[in-house]
Short mmCIF file of C-alpha atoms in Angstrom, two decimals:
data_model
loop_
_atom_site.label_atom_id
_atom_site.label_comp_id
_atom_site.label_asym_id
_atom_site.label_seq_id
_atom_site.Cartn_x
_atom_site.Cartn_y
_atom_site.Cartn_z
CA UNK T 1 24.51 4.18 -27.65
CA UNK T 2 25.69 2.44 -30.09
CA UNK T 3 26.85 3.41 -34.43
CA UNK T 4 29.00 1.51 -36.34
CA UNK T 5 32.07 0.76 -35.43
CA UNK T 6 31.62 3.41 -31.89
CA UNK T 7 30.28 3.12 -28.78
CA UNK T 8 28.90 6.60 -27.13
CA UNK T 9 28.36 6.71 -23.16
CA UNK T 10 25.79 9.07 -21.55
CA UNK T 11 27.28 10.93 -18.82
CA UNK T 12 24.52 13.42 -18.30
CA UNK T 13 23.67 11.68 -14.77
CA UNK T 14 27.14 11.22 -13.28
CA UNK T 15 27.51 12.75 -9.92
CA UNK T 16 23.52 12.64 -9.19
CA UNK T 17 22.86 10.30 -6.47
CA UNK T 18 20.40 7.45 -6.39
CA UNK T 19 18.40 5.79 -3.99
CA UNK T 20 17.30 2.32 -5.14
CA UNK T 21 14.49 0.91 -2.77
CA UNK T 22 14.04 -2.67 -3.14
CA UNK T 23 10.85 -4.50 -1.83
CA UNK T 24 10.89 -8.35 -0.77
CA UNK T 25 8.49 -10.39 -2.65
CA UNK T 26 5.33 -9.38 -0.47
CA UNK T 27 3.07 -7.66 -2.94
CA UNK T 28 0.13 -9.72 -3.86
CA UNK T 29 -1.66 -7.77 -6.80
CA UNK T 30 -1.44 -4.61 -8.85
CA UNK T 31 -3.46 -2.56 -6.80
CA UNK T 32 -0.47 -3.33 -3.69
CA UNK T 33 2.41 -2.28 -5.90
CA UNK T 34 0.72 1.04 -7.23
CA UNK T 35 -0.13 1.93 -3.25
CA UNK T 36 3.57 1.22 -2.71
CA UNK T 37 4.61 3.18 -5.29
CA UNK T 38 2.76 6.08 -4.44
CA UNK T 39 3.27 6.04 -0.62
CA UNK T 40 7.21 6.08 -1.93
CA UNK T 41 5.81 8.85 -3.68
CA UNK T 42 4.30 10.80 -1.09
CA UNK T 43 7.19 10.27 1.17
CA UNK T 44 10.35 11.22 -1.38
CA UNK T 45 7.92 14.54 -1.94
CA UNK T 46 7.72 14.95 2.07
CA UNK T 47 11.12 15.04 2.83
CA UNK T 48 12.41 17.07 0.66
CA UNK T 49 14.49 14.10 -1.24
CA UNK T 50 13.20 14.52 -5.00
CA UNK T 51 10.62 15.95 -6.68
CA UNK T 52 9.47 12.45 -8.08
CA UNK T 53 8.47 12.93 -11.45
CA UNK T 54 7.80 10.06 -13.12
CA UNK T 55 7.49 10.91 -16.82
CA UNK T 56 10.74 13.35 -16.33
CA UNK T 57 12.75 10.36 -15.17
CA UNK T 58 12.64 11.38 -11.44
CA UNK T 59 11.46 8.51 -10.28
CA UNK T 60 11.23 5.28 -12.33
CA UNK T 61 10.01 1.89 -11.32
CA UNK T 62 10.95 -1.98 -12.25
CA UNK T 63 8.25 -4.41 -11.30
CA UNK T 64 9.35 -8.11 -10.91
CA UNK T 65 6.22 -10.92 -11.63
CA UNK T 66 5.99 -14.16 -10.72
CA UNK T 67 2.72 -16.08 -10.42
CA UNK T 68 2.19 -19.62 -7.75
CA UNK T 69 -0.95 -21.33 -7.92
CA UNK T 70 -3.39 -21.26 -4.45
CA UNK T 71 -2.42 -23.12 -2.15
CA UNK T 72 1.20 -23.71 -3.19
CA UNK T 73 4.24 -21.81 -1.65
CA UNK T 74 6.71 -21.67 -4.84
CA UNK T 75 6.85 -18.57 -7.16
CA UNK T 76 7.32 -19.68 -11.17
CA UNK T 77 9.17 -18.07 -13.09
CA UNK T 78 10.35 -14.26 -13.02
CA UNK T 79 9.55 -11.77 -15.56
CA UNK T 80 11.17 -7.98 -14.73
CA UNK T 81 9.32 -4.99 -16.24
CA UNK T 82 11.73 -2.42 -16.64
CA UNK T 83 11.70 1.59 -16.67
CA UNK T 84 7.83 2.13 -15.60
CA UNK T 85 7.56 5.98 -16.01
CA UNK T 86 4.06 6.45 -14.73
CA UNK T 87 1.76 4.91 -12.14
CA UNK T 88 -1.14 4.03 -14.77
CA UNK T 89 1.74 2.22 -16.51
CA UNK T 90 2.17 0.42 -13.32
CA UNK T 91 -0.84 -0.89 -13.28
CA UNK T 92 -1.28 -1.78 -16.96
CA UNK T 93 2.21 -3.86 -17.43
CA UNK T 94 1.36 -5.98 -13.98
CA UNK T 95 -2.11 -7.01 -14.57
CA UNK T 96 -1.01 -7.33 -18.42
CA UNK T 97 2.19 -9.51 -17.57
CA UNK T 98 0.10 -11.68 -15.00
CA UNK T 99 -3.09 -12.26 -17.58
CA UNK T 100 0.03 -13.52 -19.76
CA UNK T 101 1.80 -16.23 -17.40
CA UNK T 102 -1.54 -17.45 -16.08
CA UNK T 103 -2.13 -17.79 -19.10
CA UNK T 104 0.95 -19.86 -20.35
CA UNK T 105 0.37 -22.21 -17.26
CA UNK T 106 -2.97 -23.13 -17.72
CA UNK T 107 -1.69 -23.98 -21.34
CA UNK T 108 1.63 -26.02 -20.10
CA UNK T 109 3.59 -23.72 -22.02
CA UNK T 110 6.88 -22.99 -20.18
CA UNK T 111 8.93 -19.33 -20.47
CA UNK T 112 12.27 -18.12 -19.38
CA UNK T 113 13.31 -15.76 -16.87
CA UNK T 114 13.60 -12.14 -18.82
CA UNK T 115 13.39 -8.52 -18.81
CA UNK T 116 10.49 -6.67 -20.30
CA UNK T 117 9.41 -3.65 -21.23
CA UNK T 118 5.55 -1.76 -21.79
CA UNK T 119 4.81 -0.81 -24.68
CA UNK T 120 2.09 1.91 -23.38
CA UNK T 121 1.11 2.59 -27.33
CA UNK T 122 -0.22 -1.02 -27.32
CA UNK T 123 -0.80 -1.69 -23.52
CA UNK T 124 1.31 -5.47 -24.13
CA UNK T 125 4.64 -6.20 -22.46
CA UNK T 126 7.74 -6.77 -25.39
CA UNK T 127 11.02 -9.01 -24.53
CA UNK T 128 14.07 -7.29 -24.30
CA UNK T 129 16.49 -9.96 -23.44
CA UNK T 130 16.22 -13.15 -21.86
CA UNK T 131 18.09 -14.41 -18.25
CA UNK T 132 19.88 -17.12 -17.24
CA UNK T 133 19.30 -18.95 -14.00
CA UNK T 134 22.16 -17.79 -12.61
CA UNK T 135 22.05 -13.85 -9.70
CA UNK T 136 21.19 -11.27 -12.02
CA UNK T 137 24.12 -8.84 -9.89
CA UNK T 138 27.21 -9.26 -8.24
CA UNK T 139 27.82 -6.85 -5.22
CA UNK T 140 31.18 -5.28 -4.00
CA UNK T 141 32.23 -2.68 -2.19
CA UNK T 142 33.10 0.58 -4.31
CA UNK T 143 36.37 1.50 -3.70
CA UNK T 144 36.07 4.90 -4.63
CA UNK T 145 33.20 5.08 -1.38
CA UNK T 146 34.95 4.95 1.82
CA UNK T 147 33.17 3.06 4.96
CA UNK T 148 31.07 4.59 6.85
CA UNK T 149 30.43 4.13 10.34
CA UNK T 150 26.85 6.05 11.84
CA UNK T 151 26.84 5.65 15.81
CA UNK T 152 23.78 5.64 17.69
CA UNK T 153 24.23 9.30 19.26
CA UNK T 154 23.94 10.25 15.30
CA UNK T 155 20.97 8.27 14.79
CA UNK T 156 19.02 9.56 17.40
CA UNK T 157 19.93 13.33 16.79
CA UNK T 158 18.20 12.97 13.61
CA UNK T 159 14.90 14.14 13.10
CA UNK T 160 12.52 13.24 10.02
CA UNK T 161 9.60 15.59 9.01
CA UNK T 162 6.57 14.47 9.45
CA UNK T 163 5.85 11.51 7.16
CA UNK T 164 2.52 11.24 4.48
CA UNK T 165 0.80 8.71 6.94
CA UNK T 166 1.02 10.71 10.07
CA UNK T 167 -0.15 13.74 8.48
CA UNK T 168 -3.00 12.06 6.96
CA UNK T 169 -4.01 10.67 10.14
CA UNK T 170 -3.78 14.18 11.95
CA UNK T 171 -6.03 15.43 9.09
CA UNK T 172 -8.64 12.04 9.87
CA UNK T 173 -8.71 13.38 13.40
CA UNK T 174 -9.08 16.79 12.55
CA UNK T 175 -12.29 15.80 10.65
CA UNK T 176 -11.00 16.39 6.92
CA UNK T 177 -12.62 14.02 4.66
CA UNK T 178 -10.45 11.75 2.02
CA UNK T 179 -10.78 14.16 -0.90
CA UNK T 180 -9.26 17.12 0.85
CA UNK T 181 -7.06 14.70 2.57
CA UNK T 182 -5.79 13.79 -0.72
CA UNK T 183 -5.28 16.83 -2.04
CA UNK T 184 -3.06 18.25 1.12
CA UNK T 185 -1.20 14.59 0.68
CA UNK T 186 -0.03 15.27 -2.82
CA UNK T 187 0.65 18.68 -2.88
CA UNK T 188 2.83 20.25 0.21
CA UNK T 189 2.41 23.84 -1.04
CA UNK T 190 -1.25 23.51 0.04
CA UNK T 191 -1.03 21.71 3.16
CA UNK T 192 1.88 24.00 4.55
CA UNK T 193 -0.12 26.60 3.51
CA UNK T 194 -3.16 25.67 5.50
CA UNK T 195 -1.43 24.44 8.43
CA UNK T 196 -0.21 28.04 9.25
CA UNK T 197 -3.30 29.61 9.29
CA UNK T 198 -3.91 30.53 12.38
CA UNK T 199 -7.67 29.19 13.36
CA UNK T 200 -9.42 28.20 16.64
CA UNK T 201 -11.77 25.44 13.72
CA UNK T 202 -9.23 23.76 11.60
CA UNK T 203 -11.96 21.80 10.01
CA UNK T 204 -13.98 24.96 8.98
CA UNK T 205 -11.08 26.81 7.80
CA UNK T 206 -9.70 24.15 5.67
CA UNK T 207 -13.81 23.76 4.14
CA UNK T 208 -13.05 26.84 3.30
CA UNK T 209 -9.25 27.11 1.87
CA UNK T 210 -10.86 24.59 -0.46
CA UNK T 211 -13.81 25.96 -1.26
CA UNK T 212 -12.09 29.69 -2.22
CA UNK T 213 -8.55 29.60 -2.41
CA UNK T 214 -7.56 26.55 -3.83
CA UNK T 215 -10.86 27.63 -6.45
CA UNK T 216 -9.18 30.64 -7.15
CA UNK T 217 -5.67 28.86 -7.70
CA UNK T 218 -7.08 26.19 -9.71
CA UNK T 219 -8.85 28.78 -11.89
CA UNK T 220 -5.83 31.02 -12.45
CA UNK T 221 -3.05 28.64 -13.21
CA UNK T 222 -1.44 28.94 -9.96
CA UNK T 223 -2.18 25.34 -9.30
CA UNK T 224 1.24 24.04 -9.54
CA UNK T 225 3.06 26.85 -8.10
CA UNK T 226 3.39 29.21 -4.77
CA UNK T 227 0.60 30.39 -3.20
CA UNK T 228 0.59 34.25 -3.81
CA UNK T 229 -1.06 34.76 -0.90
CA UNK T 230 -0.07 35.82 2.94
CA UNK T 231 -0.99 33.58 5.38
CA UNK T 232 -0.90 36.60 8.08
CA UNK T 233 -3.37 37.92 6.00
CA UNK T 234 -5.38 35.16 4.74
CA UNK T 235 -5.69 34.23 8.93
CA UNK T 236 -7.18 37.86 9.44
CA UNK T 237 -9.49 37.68 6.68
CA UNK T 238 -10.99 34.37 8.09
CA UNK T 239 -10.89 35.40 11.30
CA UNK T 240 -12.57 39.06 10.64
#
């Protein structure tokens, strides 16, 4: 931040570690990237790694955009969105941003690699500062982060909980249809919950988990919260 003649630094995020996942050019529309996005998402939420809150700054997205025409194998020129803080946002700044270039080719009008922001207000993309042709980072090693070596008997002695695909295809088998499905995906309170009911018909019970208890949450608030129910209890009331 900058005033006058001083230069203020932001500190309030030292010491929080960050995971940067970067894709290889291999998404072909917006629809692709906001998929991507959410099975990050889904995952990041599954294991426990962040609670992935886009508008608090949890988890943020750049999108880079290039456009080739059919047939042809090059990409044209780059344009980086920066900062995306939602996954409508997503959406809007890529199919915005590619509208634009296709639209600058078809006119012969040429446009340099930059960075970009949305402007959700006015659903556009604005410039923020152009880029020159030459790598847009530099790595090194930090020398405050000492090497580490992770050995195969490490590797394998880790164990990952089950991941947002794999539990969505156990709930496909066990005859849950894609709205309840969806619902278990994106919240974990729910699906934990229903998983540990104890039930000889996991199809039945979860028709009705739905049906009464995620009713009753949704009607009291409790939607975004712990269950504040038993599920010793809740078992012997569906059973009974």
């Amino acid at each position: 931040m900058h005033e006058k003649d001083l230069t203020f630094l932001n500190y309030n995020r030292s010491g929080v570690p960050l995971i940067e996942i970067v894709s290889s050019p291999v998404l072909h529309s917006a629809k692709e990237a906001v998929a991507y996005v959410e099975a990050i998402r889904q995952t990041v939420l599954a294991l426990d790694i962040s609670d992935a809150k886009m508008n608090e700054g949890s988890l943020r997205v750049d999108v880079n955009i290039s456009t080739r025409k059919k047939g042809t194998k090059d990409l044209n020129t780059r344009i980086e969105i920066k900062n995306l803080n939602s996954i409508s946002n997503i959406e809007k700044a890529i199919k915005y941003e590619f509208d634009y270039q296709v639209d600058c080719y078809e006119k012969n009008q040429e446009f340099e690699q930059s960075t970009k922001r949305f402007d959700e207000s006015k659903n556009i993309t604005i410039l923020m500062r152009s880029k020159s042709d030459a790598i847009d980072y530099k790595y090194f090693p930090d020398p405050n982060i000492p090497y580490i070596k992770l050995n195969d008997e490490l590797i394998n002695s880790i164990e990952i909980e089950e991941l947002p695909y794999e539990k969505e295809k156990r709930y496909l088998d066990k005859g849950l249809n894609s709205v309840q499905i969806s619902q278990l995906i994106n919240n974990l309170e729910y699906a934990n919950f229903l998983d540990h009911l104890h039930t000889t018909d996991f199809k039945k019970t979860a028709n009705i988990f739905f049906s009464e208890i995620v009713s009753y949450l949704n009607q009291n608030n409790f939607s975004n919260q712990k269950i504040p129910f038993d599920v010793n209890q809740i078992s012997e009331l569906m059973q009974w």
